[in-house]
CSV table of C-alpha atoms and ligand atoms in Angstrom, one decimal:
chain,number,residue,atom,x,y,z
A,1,MET,CA,44.2,-7.7,-73.1
A,2,ILE,CA,43.6,-10.0,-76.4
A,3,TYR,CA,40.0,-10.8,-77.3
A,4,ARG,CA,39.5,-12.7,-80.5
A,5,GLN,CA,35.9,-11.6,-82.1
A,6,ASP,CA,35.8,-14.9,-83.2
A,7,THR,CA,32.3,-17.2,-82.6
A,8,ILE,CA,33.0,-20.2,-80.2
A,9,ALA,CA,31.3,-23.1,-79.8
A,10,ALA,CA,30.9,-25.9,-77.2
A,11,ILE,CA,28.9,-28.8,-75.0
A,12,ALA,CA,27.5,-26.8,-72.3
A,13,THR,CA,25.9,-29.9,-70.7
A,14,ALA,CA,28.0,-32.4,-68.4
A,15,PRO,CA,30.0,-35.4,-70.3
A,16,GLY,CA,27.9,-38.6,-71.1
A,17,ASN,CA,24.2,-39.3,-71.6
A,18,GLY,CA,21.3,-37.4,-70.4
A,19,GLY,CA,17.8,-36.3,-71.2
A,20,ILE,CA,19.1,-33.1,-73.1
A,21,GLY,CA,22.2,-32.0,-74.5
A,22,ILE,CA,23.2,-28.1,-74.9
A,23,ILE,CA,24.8,-26.8,-77.6
A,24,ARG,CA,26.2,-23.1,-77.0
A,25,MET,CA,27.9,-20.8,-79.5
A,26,SER,CA,29.0,-17.0,-78.7
A,27,GLY,CA,30.0,-14.5,-81.3
A,28,PRO,CA,29.0,-12.3,-84.7
A,29,ASP,CA,28.4,-15.7,-86.6
A,30,ALA,CA,25.6,-17.2,-83.9
A,31,GLY,CA,23.1,-16.5,-85.8
A,32,ARG,CA,24.5,-17.5,-89.1
A,33,ILE,CA,25.8,-20.9,-88.3
A,34,LEU,CA,22.3,-21.6,-86.3
A,35,SER,CA,20.7,-20.8,-89.2
A,36,GLY,CA,22.9,-23.4,-91.5
A,37,ILE,CA,22.1,-26.2,-89.6
A,38,PHE,CA,18.8,-25.5,-87.9
A,39,VAL,CA,15.6,-26.1,-90.0
A,40,PRO,CA,12.4,-24.6,-88.0
A,41,ALA,CA,9.1,-26.4,-88.5
A,42,GLY,CA,6.7,-24.2,-89.8
A,43,GLN,CA,7.0,-20.6,-90.9
A,44,ALA,CA,9.8,-19.1,-87.9
A,45,GLU,CA,12.4,-16.9,-88.8
A,46,ASN,CA,15.8,-18.5,-89.2
A,47,PRO,CA,17.7,-17.6,-87.0
A,48,PRO,CA,15.0,-17.7,-85.0
A,49,GLU,CA,13.6,-14.0,-83.4
A,50,SER,CA,15.7,-13.0,-80.4
A,51,HIS,CA,15.0,-14.5,-77.1
A,52,ARG,CA,12.6,-16.8,-78.5
A,53,MET,CA,12.7,-20.7,-78.4
A,54,VAL,CA,11.5,-22.4,-81.3
A,55,TYR,CA,11.0,-25.9,-82.2
A,56,GLY,CA,12.5,-28.0,-85.4
A,57,ARG,CA,15.5,-30.2,-86.1
A,58,ILE,CA,18.8,-29.9,-87.1
A,59,ALA,CA,19.9,-31.1,-90.2
A,60,ASP,CA,23.1,-31.8,-92.0
A,61,GLY,CA,22.2,-31.3,-95.7
A,62,GLU,CA,19.2,-33.6,-96.2
A,63,GLU,CA,19.9,-35.8,-93.3
A,64,THR,CA,17.8,-35.3,-89.9
A,65,VAL,CA,20.4,-35.3,-87.1
A,66,ASP,CA,18.2,-35.0,-84.4
A,67,GLU,CA,14.9,-32.9,-83.2
A,68,CYS,CA,15.7,-29.6,-81.3
A,69,MET,CA,14.7,-26.4,-79.6
A,70,ALA,CA,16.5,-23.5,-80.4
A,71,VAL,CA,16.9,-20.1,-79.1
A,72,PHE,CA,19.3,-17.1,-80.6
A,73,MET,CA,20.0,-13.9,-78.3
A,74,ARG,CA,21.1,-10.9,-79.9
A,75,ALA,CA,23.6,-8.8,-78.5
A,76,PRO,CA,24.0,-7.2,-75.9
A,77,ARG,CA,21.5,-9.1,-74.4
A,78,SER,CA,22.7,-12.2,-73.7
A,79,TYR,CA,25.5,-14.2,-71.3
A,80,THR,CA,28.4,-13.2,-72.8
A,81,ARG,CA,26.7,-9.6,-74.6
A,82,GLU,CA,27.4,-11.0,-77.9
A,83,ASP,CA,24.8,-12.7,-80.0
A,84,VAL,CA,24.5,-16.4,-78.6
A,85,ALA,CA,22.8,-19.5,-79.8
A,86,GLU,CA,21.7,-22.4,-78.3
A,87,ILE,CA,20.5,-25.9,-79.3
A,88,GLN,CA,18.6,-28.1,-77.2
A,89,ILE,CA,18.7,-31.7,-78.1
A,90,HIS,CA,18.5,-35.3,-77.1
A,91,GLY,CA,21.3,-35.8,-74.9
A,92,GLY,CA,23.1,-38.7,-76.2
A,93,SER,CA,27.2,-38.2,-76.3
A,94,PHE,CA,27.1,-39.1,-80.0
A,95,VAL,CA,24.5,-36.6,-81.7
A,96,VAL,CA,25.8,-33.9,-79.0
A,97,ASN,CA,29.3,-34.1,-80.3
A,98,ARG,CA,27.7,-34.4,-84.0
A,99,VAL,CA,26.0,-31.1,-83.6
A,100,LEU,CA,29.1,-29.5,-82.1
A,101,GLU,CA,31.0,-30.6,-85.3
A,102,LEU,CA,28.5,-29.1,-87.2
A,103,CYS,CA,28.9,-26.0,-85.5
A,104,LEU,CA,32.5,-26.0,-86.2
A,105,LYS,CA,32.3,-27.0,-89.4
A,106,GLN,CA,30.3,-24.1,-90.0
A,107,GLY,CA,33.0,-21.7,-88.8
A,108,ALA,CA,32.5,-21.8,-85.0
A,109,ARG,CA,36.0,-22.7,-82.9
A,110,LEU,CA,36.1,-24.8,-80.4
A,111,ALA,CA,35.2,-22.8,-77.3
A,112,GLU,CA,38.0,-22.8,-74.3
A,113,ALA,CA,37.4,-23.7,-70.4
A,114,GLY,CA,35.1,-20.6,-69.3
A,115,GLU,CA,35.8,-18.7,-72.4
A,116,PHE,CA,31.7,-18.1,-72.6
A,117,THR,CA,32.3,-16.0,-69.1
A,118,ARG,CA,35.4,-14.9,-70.1
A,119,ARG,CA,33.8,-13.0,-72.2
A,120,ALA,CA,30.7,-11.6,-70.2
A,121,PHE,CA,33.9,-10.2,-67.9
A,122,LEU,CA,35.8,-8.7,-70.7
A,123,ASN,CA,32.4,-7.6,-72.2
A,124,GLY,CA,31.8,-5.6,-69.2
A,125,ARG,CA,28.7,-7.8,-68.1
A,126,VAL,CA,30.3,-9.0,-65.0
A,127,ASP,CA,33.2,-8.2,-62.8
A,128,LEU,CA,35.9,-10.9,-62.4
A,129,SER,CA,34.2,-12.0,-58.3
A,130,ARG,CA,31.2,-12.3,-60.1
A,131,ALA,CA,32.5,-14.2,-63.0
A,132,GLU,CA,34.3,-16.6,-60.8
A,133,ALA,CA,30.9,-16.9,-58.8
A,134,VAL,CA,29.2,-19.0,-61.3
A,135,MET,CA,32.0,-21.9,-61.2
A,136,GLU,CA,31.8,-21.4,-57.3
A,137,LEU,CA,27.7,-21.9,-57.9
A,138,ILE,CA,28.4,-25.2,-60.3
A,139,ASN,CA,31.1,-26.5,-58.1
A,140,ALA,CA,29.4,-25.9,-54.3
A,141,ARG,CA,28.6,-29.3,-52.5
A,142,GLY,CA,27.2,-27.8,-49.7
A,143,GLU,CA,24.6,-25.6,-48.3
A,144,GLN,CA,27.3,-23.0,-46.9
A,145,ALA,CA,29.2,-22.9,-50.2
A,146,HIS,CA,26.0,-22.7,-52.3
A,147,LYS,CA,25.1,-19.6,-50.2
A,148,ALA,CA,28.5,-18.2,-50.5
A,149,ALA,CA,28.7,-18.7,-54.1
A,150,VAL,CA,25.0,-16.9,-54.6
A,151,ARG,CA,26.3,-13.8,-52.5
A,152,GLN,CA,29.3,-13.6,-54.6
A,153,LEU,CA,27.1,-13.8,-57.8
A,154,SER,CA,24.9,-11.0,-56.5
A,155,GLY,CA,27.8,-8.9,-55.9
A,156,GLY,CA,28.5,-9.5,-52.2
A,157,ALA,CA,32.3,-9.4,-52.5
A,158,SER,CA,32.3,-6.6,-55.5
A,159,SER,CA,30.6,-4.2,-53.3
A,160,PHE,CA,32.5,-4.7,-50.2
A,161,ILE,CA,35.8,-4.0,-52.6
A,162,HIS,CA,33.9,-1.3,-54.1
A,163,VAL,CA,33.3,0.3,-50.8
A,164,PHE,CA,36.4,-0.4,-49.5
A,165,SER,CA,38.5,0.7,-52.2
A,166,ASP,CA,36.3,4.1,-52.5
A,167,LYS,CA,37.5,5.0,-48.7
A,168,LEU,CA,41.1,4.0,-49.1
A,169,ALA,CA,40.9,6.2,-52.3
A,170,ASP,CA,39.8,9.1,-50.1
A,171,LEU,CA,42.8,8.5,-47.5
A,172,GLN,CA,44.9,8.7,-50.9
A,173,ALA,CA,43.8,11.8,-52.2
A,174,GLY,CA,44.1,13.1,-48.2
A,175,LEU,CA,48.0,11.7,-48.2
A,176,ALA,CA,48.8,13.6,-51.7
A,177,ALA,CA,47.3,16.7,-50.2
A,178,CYS,CA,49.7,16.0,-47.5
A,179,ILE,CA,52.8,15.8,-50.0
A,180,ASP,CA,51.8,18.5,-52.4
A,181,TYR,CA,51.1,21.1,-49.4
A,182,PRO,CA,53.8,20.2,-46.9
A,183,GLU,CA,53.4,24.1,-45.7
A,184,GLU,CA,49.9,24.0,-45.2
A,185,ILE,CA,49.5,20.6,-43.3
A,186,SER,CA,52.0,20.0,-40.9
A,187,ASP,CA,53.6,16.0,-41.0
A,188,GLU,CA,52.1,15.5,-37.5
A,189,GLU,CA,48.6,16.8,-38.2
A,190,GLY,CA,48.3,15.1,-41.4
A,191,ALA,CA,50.0,11.7,-40.9
A,192,GLY,CA,48.0,11.5,-37.4
A,193,ALA,CA,44.3,11.8,-39.3
A,194,LEU,CA,45.7,9.6,-41.8
A,195,LYS,CA,46.7,7.0,-39.2
A,196,GLU,CA,43.5,7.0,-37.8
A,197,GLY,CA,41.4,6.1,-41.0
A,198,LEU,CA,43.8,3.6,-42.2
A,199,GLU,CA,43.7,2.0,-38.9
A,200,ASN,CA,40.4,1.5,-39.1
A,201,LEU,CA,40.4,0.3,-42.6
A,202,VAL,CA,42.9,-2.1,-41.8
A,203,SER,CA,40.8,-3.8,-38.9
A,204,ARG,CA,37.6,-3.6,-41.0
A,205,LEU,CA,39.8,-5.8,-43.7
A,206,GLU,CA,41.3,-7.9,-41.3
A,207,SER,CA,37.8,-8.9,-39.9
A,208,ALA,CA,36.8,-9.8,-43.7
A,209,ILE,CA,39.6,-12.0,-44.1
A,210,ASP,CA,38.3,-15.4,-42.3
A,211,GLU,CA,40.4,-18.1,-43.3
A,212,HIS,CA,38.8,-20.5,-41.5
A,213,ALA,CA,35.5,-19.9,-42.8
A,214,SER,CA,36.9,-19.7,-46.3
A,215,ARG,CA,38.5,-23.2,-45.9
A,216,LEU,CA,35.0,-24.5,-43.9
A,217,ILE,CA,33.3,-23.3,-47.2
A,218,HIS,CA,35.8,-25.0,-49.8
A,219,GLN,CA,37.1,-27.8,-48.4
A,220,GLY,CA,34.8,-28.7,-45.7
A,221,LEU,CA,35.8,-30.0,-42.3
A,222,GLN,CA,38.0,-32.7,-41.7
A,223,ILE,CA,37.5,-35.0,-38.6
A,224,ALA,CA,39.4,-38.0,-37.6
A,225,LEU,CA,38.2,-41.0,-35.7
A,226,ILE,CA,40.8,-42.5,-33.6
A,227,GLY,CA,41.4,-45.2,-31.2
A,228,ARG,CA,42.8,-48.6,-30.1
A,229,PRO,CA,41.2,-51.4,-32.1
A,230,ASN,CA,37.6,-52.6,-31.3
A,231,VAL,CA,36.8,-49.5,-29.3
A,232,GLY,CA,34.1,-48.8,-32.0
A,233,LYS,CA,35.6,-46.2,-34.6
A,234,SER,CA,34.1,-48.1,-38.0
A,235,SER,CA,30.5,-48.5,-36.4
A,236,LEU,CA,30.8,-44.8,-35.3
A,237,LEU,CA,31.6,-43.8,-38.8
A,238,ASN,CA,28.7,-45.8,-40.1
A,239,ALA,CA,26.0,-44.6,-37.4
A,240,LEU,CA,26.8,-41.0,-38.3
A,241,LEU,CA,27.0,-41.6,-42.1
A,242,GLY,CA,23.6,-43.7,-41.8
A,243,GLU,CA,25.2,-46.1,-44.0
A,244,GLU,CA,27.3,-49.5,-44.0
A,245,ARG,CA,30.8,-47.7,-45.3
A,246,ALA,CA,33.2,-49.4,-42.9
A,247,ILE,CA,33.7,-53.1,-42.3
A,248,VAL,CA,32.5,-53.7,-38.6
A,249,THR,CA,33.5,-57.2,-36.6
A,250,ASN,CA,34.4,-58.1,-33.3
A,251,ILE,CA,37.7,-59.2,-34.5
A,252,PRO,CA,40.6,-56.3,-33.2
A,253,GLY,CA,42.2,-55.0,-36.3
A,254,THR,CA,39.1,-55.0,-38.8
A,255,THR,CA,40.2,-51.8,-40.4
A,256,ARG,CA,43.9,-51.6,-41.6
A,257,ASP,CA,43.4,-48.5,-44.0
A,258,THR,CA,41.5,-44.9,-43.6
A,259,VAL,CA,38.2,-45.4,-44.8
A,260,GLN,CA,36.1,-42.0,-45.4
A,261,GLY,CA,32.6,-40.4,-45.8
A,262,GLU,CA,30.9,-37.2,-45.7
A,263,MET,CA,28.0,-35.8,-43.9
A,264,THR,CA,26.5,-32.6,-43.9
A,265,VAL,CA,26.7,-30.2,-40.4
A,266,ARG,CA,25.0,-26.7,-40.5
A,267,GLY,CA,25.4,-26.8,-44.2
A,268,VAL,CA,29.0,-27.9,-44.3
A,269,ARG,CA,30.0,-30.8,-45.8
A,270,VAL,CA,32.1,-32.8,-43.1
A,271,THR,CA,34.6,-35.5,-43.9
A,272,LEU,CA,34.9,-38.1,-41.3
A,273,THR,CA,38.2,-40.4,-41.5
A,274,ASP,CA,38.0,-43.8,-40.0
A,275,THR,CA,41.5,-45.1,-39.0
A,276,ALA,CA,43.2,-48.3,-38.0
A,277,GLY,CA,43.1,-49.0,-34.7
A,278,ILE,CA,46.1,-47.7,-32.9
A,279,HIS,CA,48.6,-50.3,-31.1
A,280,GLU,CA,52.0,-51.7,-31.0
A,281,THR,CA,52.4,-54.3,-33.8
A,282,ASP,CA,55.1,-55.9,-35.9
A,283,ASP,CA,52.9,-56.8,-39.1
A,284,PRO,CA,54.2,-54.4,-41.7
A,285,VAL,CA,50.4,-53.9,-43.1
A,286,GLU,CA,49.1,-52.8,-39.7
A,287,LYS,CA,52.2,-50.8,-39.2
A,288,ILE,CA,51.5,-48.6,-42.4
A,289,GLY,CA,47.9,-48.2,-41.2
A,290,VAL,CA,48.7,-47.4,-37.9
A,291,GLU,CA,50.8,-44.4,-39.4
A,292,ARG,CA,48.1,-43.4,-42.0
A,293,SER,CA,46.0,-43.1,-38.5
A,294,GLU,CA,48.5,-40.9,-37.0
A,295,LYS,CA,48.7,-39.0,-40.5
A,296,ALA,CA,44.8,-38.6,-40.6
A,297,ARG,CA,44.6,-37.1,-37.1
A,298,LYS,CA,47.5,-34.4,-37.8
A,299,GLU,CA,45.4,-33.4,-41.2
A,300,ALA,CA,42.2,-33.2,-39.2
A,301,ASP,CA,40.8,-30.2,-37.8
A,302,ALA,CA,39.3,-32.0,-35.3
A,303,SER,CA,39.8,-35.5,-33.7
A,304,LEU,CA,37.4,-37.9,-31.7
A,305,LEU,CA,39.6,-40.2,-29.7
A,306,ILE,CA,37.0,-43.2,-29.4
A,307,LEU,CA,37.0,-45.3,-26.0
A,308,ASP,CA,35.1,-48.7,-25.2
A,309,GLY,CA,33.1,-47.8,-22.2
A,310,SER,CA,32.7,-51.1,-20.9
A,311,GLU,CA,36.2,-51.8,-20.8
A,312,PRO,CA,38.9,-50.8,-18.5
A,313,MET,CA,41.3,-48.4,-19.8
A,314,THR,CA,44.0,-50.0,-21.2
A,315,ASP,CA,47.9,-48.1,-21.8
A,316,THR,CA,47.3,-48.1,-25.3
A,317,ASP,CA,44.1,-45.7,-24.3
A,318,ARG,CA,46.1,-44.3,-21.4
A,319,GLU,CA,49.1,-43.1,-24.1
A,320,LEU,CA,46.4,-42.0,-26.6
A,321,ILE,CA,44.8,-39.5,-24.2
A,322,SER,CA,47.8,-38.2,-22.8
A,323,ARG,CA,49.0,-37.4,-26.5
A,324,PHE,CA,45.6,-36.2,-27.3
A,325,SER,CA,46.4,-32.4,-28.3
A,326,GLY,CA,44.8,-30.3,-30.7
A,327,LYS,CA,41.2,-29.8,-31.2
A,328,GLY,CA,39.1,-32.7,-30.6
A,329,ALA,CA,36.9,-34.8,-28.0
A,330,VAL,CA,37.1,-38.1,-26.0
A,331,VAL,CA,34.2,-40.3,-27.0
A,332,ILE,CA,32.9,-43.0,-24.9
A,333,ASN,CA,31.4,-45.5,-27.0
A,334,LYS,CA,29.2,-48.5,-26.0
A,335,THR,CA,27.2,-47.0,-23.1
A,336,ASP,CA,24.4,-49.7,-23.6
A,337,LEU,CA,26.7,-52.5,-21.9
A,338,PRO,CA,27.8,-51.8,-18.3
A,339,GLN,CA,30.2,-49.1,-17.8
A,340,VAL,CA,33.4,-49.4,-16.3
A,341,LEU,CA,35.5,-46.5,-17.6
A,342,ARG,CA,34.8,-43.3,-15.7
A,343,GLU,CA,35.2,-39.5,-17.0
A,344,GLU,CA,36.9,-38.9,-13.8
A,345,ASP,CA,40.0,-41.4,-15.3
A,346,ILE,CA,40.1,-39.4,-18.7
A,347,ARG,CA,40.4,-35.9,-17.0
A,348,GLY,CA,42.8,-37.6,-14.2
A,349,ILE,CA,45.1,-37.6,-17.6
A,350,LEU,CA,44.0,-35.1,-19.5
A,351,PRO,CA,42.3,-32.3,-17.1
A,352,ASP,CA,40.5,-30.0,-20.0
A,353,ALA,CA,39.3,-33.2,-22.0
A,354,GLU,CA,35.8,-32.6,-23.4
A,355,CYS,CA,34.2,-35.7,-23.1
A,356,ILE,CA,30.8,-37.2,-25.1
A,357,THR,CA,29.1,-40.4,-24.1
A,358,VAL,CA,27.5,-42.6,-26.9
A,359,CYS,CA,26.2,-46.1,-28.2
A,360,ALA,CA,26.7,-46.4,-31.6
A,361,ASN,CA,24.2,-49.0,-32.3
A,362,ASP,CA,21.8,-46.0,-30.9
A,363,PRO,CA,21.5,-43.2,-33.4
A,364,GLU,CA,19.4,-40.7,-30.6
A,365,SER,CA,22.5,-40.9,-28.5
A,366,LEU,CA,24.8,-39.3,-31.2
A,367,LYS,CA,22.9,-36.0,-30.6
A,368,PRO,CA,25.7,-34.6,-28.3
A,369,LEU,CA,28.2,-35.3,-30.3
A,370,VAL,CA,26.8,-33.8,-33.4
A,371,ARG,CA,25.9,-30.6,-31.4
A,372,TYR,CA,29.6,-30.7,-30.9
A,373,LEU,CA,30.6,-31.2,-34.6
A,374,GLU,CA,28.5,-28.7,-35.2
A,375,GLN,CA,30.4,-25.7,-33.5
A,376,PHE,CA,33.2,-26.1,-35.9
A,377,ALA,CA,30.9,-25.8,-38.8
A,378,GLU,CA,29.6,-21.9,-38.2
A,379,VAL,CA,30.0,-19.9,-40.9
A,380,SER,CA,28.8,-16.4,-40.6
A,381,ASP,CA,26.3,-15.7,-43.6
A,382,GLN,CA,27.4,-12.4,-43.9
A,383,LEU,CA,31.3,-13.1,-45.2
A,384,ALA,CA,31.9,-11.4,-48.3
A,385,LEU,CA,35.2,-12.2,-49.0
A,386,THR,CA,35.2,-16.4,-49.1
A,387,GLN,CA,37.2,-17.8,-52.1
A,388,PRO,CA,40.7,-18.6,-51.5
A,389,ARG,CA,42.1,-16.3,-54.5
A,390,HIS,CA,40.2,-13.2,-52.8
A,391,LEU,CA,41.5,-14.0,-49.7
A,392,ASP,CA,45.2,-14.1,-51.1
A,393,ALA,CA,44.6,-10.5,-52.7
A,394,ALA,CA,42.8,-9.5,-49.9
A,395,ARG,CA,45.9,-10.2,-47.7
A,396,ARG,CA,48.3,-8.8,-50.0
A,397,ALA,CA,46.4,-5.7,-49.6
A,398,LEU,CA,46.5,-5.7,-45.9
A,399,ALA,CA,50.2,-6.5,-45.7
A,400,HIS,CA,50.4,-3.2,-48.2
A,401,MET,CA,48.2,-0.8,-45.8
A,402,LYS,CA,50.3,-1.9,-42.9
A,403,ASP,CA,53.6,-1.3,-44.4
A,404,ALA,CA,51.8,2.4,-45.1
A,405,LEU,CA,51.1,2.6,-41.5
A,406,LYS,CA,54.5,2.0,-40.2
A,407,THR,CA,56.2,4.7,-42.6
A,408,LEU,CA,53.4,7.4,-41.5
A,409,ASP,CA,55.0,6.8,-38.0
A,410,SER,CA,58.5,8.0,-39.6
A,411,PHE,CA,56.6,10.7,-41.7
A,412,THR,CA,57.4,9.7,-45.0
A,413,PRO,CA,53.8,10.4,-46.7
A,414,ASP,CA,55.1,9.4,-50.4
A,415,VAL,CA,56.7,6.3,-49.3
A,416,ALA,CA,52.8,5.3,-47.7
A,417,ALA,CA,51.5,7.0,-51.1
A,418,THR,CA,53.3,4.2,-53.0
A,419,ASP,CA,52.3,1.4,-50.2
A,420,LEU,CA,48.4,2.5,-50.5
A,421,GLN,CA,48.6,2.1,-54.5
A,422,ALA,CA,49.8,-1.0,-53.9
A,423,ALA,CA,46.9,-1.7,-52.0
A,424,GLN,CA,44.3,-0.8,-54.3
A,425,ALA,CA,46.1,-2.6,-57.0
A,426,ALA,CA,45.6,-5.7,-55.1
A,427,LEU,CA,42.0,-5.1,-54.5
A,428,GLY,CA,41.5,-4.3,-57.9
A,429,GLU,CA,42.2,-8.1,-58.7
A,430,ILE,CA,39.7,-9.2,-56.6
A,431,THR,CA,37.2,-7.5,-58.6
A,432,GLY,CA,39.4,-7.8,-61.8
A,433,GLU,CA,39.9,-4.0,-62.2
A,434,ASN,CA,43.8,-4.6,-62.1
A,435,ALA,CA,43.9,-8.0,-64.0
A,436,ASP,CA,46.5,-9.0,-66.7
A,437,GLU,CA,46.0,-11.8,-69.3
A,438,LYS,CA,47.9,-14.1,-66.7
A,439,LEU,CA,45.8,-14.1,-63.9
A,440,LEU,CA,42.7,-14.4,-66.2
A,441,ASP,CA,44.2,-17.5,-67.6
A,442,ARG,CA,44.6,-18.5,-64.3
A,443,VAL,CA,40.6,-17.8,-62.8
A,444,PHE,CA,39.0,-19.1,-66.2
A,445,SER,CA,41.0,-22.5,-66.4
A,446,ARG,CA,39.3,-23.6,-63.7
A,447,PHE,CA,36.1,-23.3,-65.5
A,448,CYS,CA,34.6,-26.2,-67.4
A,449,VAL,CA,34.6,-26.5,-71.2
A,450,GLY,CA,30.8,-24.7,-72.0
A,451,LYS,CA,30.5,-22.2,-69.6
B,501,GTP,N1,27.6,-53.1,-27.6
B,501,GTP,C1,27.9,-52.2,-28.6
B,501,GTP,N2,29.0,-53.1,-29.6
B,501,GTP,C2,29.3,-52.1,-30.2
B,501,GTP,C3,29.6,-50.5,-30.2
B,501,GTP,N3,30.2,-50.2,-31.2
B,501,GTP,C4,30.9,-50.9,-31.7
B,501,GTP,N4,30.1,-52.4,-31.3
B,501,GTP,C5,31.0,-53.5,-31.6
B,501,GTP,O1,32.6,-53.5,-31.4
B,501,GTP,C6,33.4,-54.2,-31.9
B,501,GTP,C7,34.1,-53.4,-32.5
B,501,GTP,O2,33.6,-52.7,-33.9
B,501,GTP,P1,33.9,-51.8,-34.4
B,501,GTP,O3,33.6,-50.4,-34.9
B,501,GTP,O4,34.6,-52.8,-35.8
B,501,GTP,O5,35.7,-50.9,-33.8
B,501,GTP,P2,37.1,-50.9,-34.7
B,501,GTP,O6,37.5,-49.2,-33.3
B,501,GTP,O7,36.8,-50.1,-35.9
B,501,GTP,O8,38.0,-51.7,-34.5
B,501,GTP,P3,39.4,-51.6,-35.5
B,501,GTP,O9,38.8,-51.5,-37.2
B,501,GTP,O10,39.8,-53.1,-34.9
B,501,GTP,O11,40.2,-50.8,-35.1
B,501,GTP,C8,31.7,-54.6,-33.3
B,501,GTP,O12,31.4,-56.2,-32.7
B,501,GTP,C9,30.9,-53.8,-32.9
B,501,GTP,O13,29.7,-54.7,-33.0
B,501,GTP,C10,28.1,-50.1,-29.7
B,501,GTP,O14,28.0,-49.0,-29.1
B,501,GTP,N5,27.8,-50.9,-28.5
B,502,MG,MG1,37.4,-50.2,-37.7
C-alpha cells in the first residue's frame, strides 16, 4: 500500500468567511513548518509543547499575517498518529488561504480529499468503517443519520463484523477438519453440524442487512402529494412544512412544476414533493407538469392522494383512486367546509384505502397525517450496518455463504471452504482488513479536503 510519509496541509474549515479558520498539517515536518511561520507570544517554546494551545501570530518574514492560536500534537497522540499542527486564525478566506500558502512554501504538500483520515486508518488508529463514520457524521442531515454515524464511529459496525467473522472463522476451522480428516469425520456428520451453524449466521446477516433503514438514514423518505388541480396539494405542503413554499391560489393549475420541501419525522428527513394537478390538458407546459407529477409519484416511497372533501368526486378523482397503487393514503382536505365526499365512495373504488381527513388551514388537524407518515420513518437504533458500501459488502458475503450452504448439501467441503473464504474477504472490506488501494481511493474521495 502506498503511503507517502510527507507533510500535508489543508484548510480544515468550510470555504468562505467565518469566525475562525483552521489550517491543519500532518507529517514529520509539521512542527518545523509551524515554527517557521508562528511567533508565539512571550517565552513559549516553538513549536509549542505538545497538546498545548499557544497564542501568537503568523508571520511572513517581517509582516504579520494574522493573530492566531496554535497547537502542536506530537505523534502518536494525534488524529493521524503523526505529528500534527493546527493553526486557528480569523476566518476570512483570503487570510486562511494566505496561511495555507505559507505552509506550502515551507515544504508542506496540499492534502488530498480525506488524506488526514486515510493516514489515521493506515496508521491503525481507526478501521475503515470508523474512518468513514467521520464523513457520515459531517454529512448527517437528520437525527437518525447522526445517531447511525455516532454508532459507526464508536465501532458499532466494526464490532458486529469482528464477532461475526470470528464465528465464520470457527466454521471454516470445522470445515478444514472435515477436509483434512475425512476418515474420522463422515461427510454427513461434518456437513450437518456446519450447515446448522452456517444457517444461523446466514439468518443473522440477513437481518443485519436492512436496505430500507439504510435508505431512510441516507436518503430520507420521499413523499409525493398528488391529485387533481385545486384540491389543496400546495396548501398541504405549506402547512406540513410550516412555511409558504409553494404558491397557493384559487385558480386551478397554479402549480405547474414539482416543488419540494423538507421536514423531519422521527429524526428522518422527509422530502415532500408537491406536484402539478393531474388533469387532461392540451397545454404543452401543463402536459410536462402532469408527466412530472406521475414521475414523482413513481419515485416516491409513498404518496398522498389529495381530494377536496367539499366537492363531489370528479372523473379525474375516480381515475386517480382506481390507479392508486403502492404505498400511500387518500387525504380528504378542506374539512372546514361542508363535506360532500364520503369515505365509503372512496372505498367503493379502492376497498383497502387508508383515508385521512385534514384541513390544510388548520395545523392541529394535520396530526393524524403526520402520525401516518411516522410509520414509514421507523428505524431501529440498534442497526449495525447502515452504510450502502457496508451493505453491498455484506450482501456479497451473504451470497457466498449461501453458495457454501448449497455445496455442503452436495458434500463438496473444499468448494464450500472457498465460498467461506470469499465471504470473509467481503466482510474484511467493511473494516478495511481486506482493502486495496482502489477501495481506499473510492472511500476517501467522498471526504472533504482537510478531513
Ligand atoms: N377552505 C379551505 N380551503 C382550502 C384548503 N386547502 C386549500 N384551500 C384552498 O383551495 C385553493 C387551492 O389550493 P392549492 O393549495 O393551490 O391547491 P392545489 O391542489 O395545489 O392546486 P394546483 O396547484 O392548481 O394543482 C386555494 O384557494 C386554497 O386557499 C382547506 O383546507 N380549506
Ligand atoms: Mg398547487
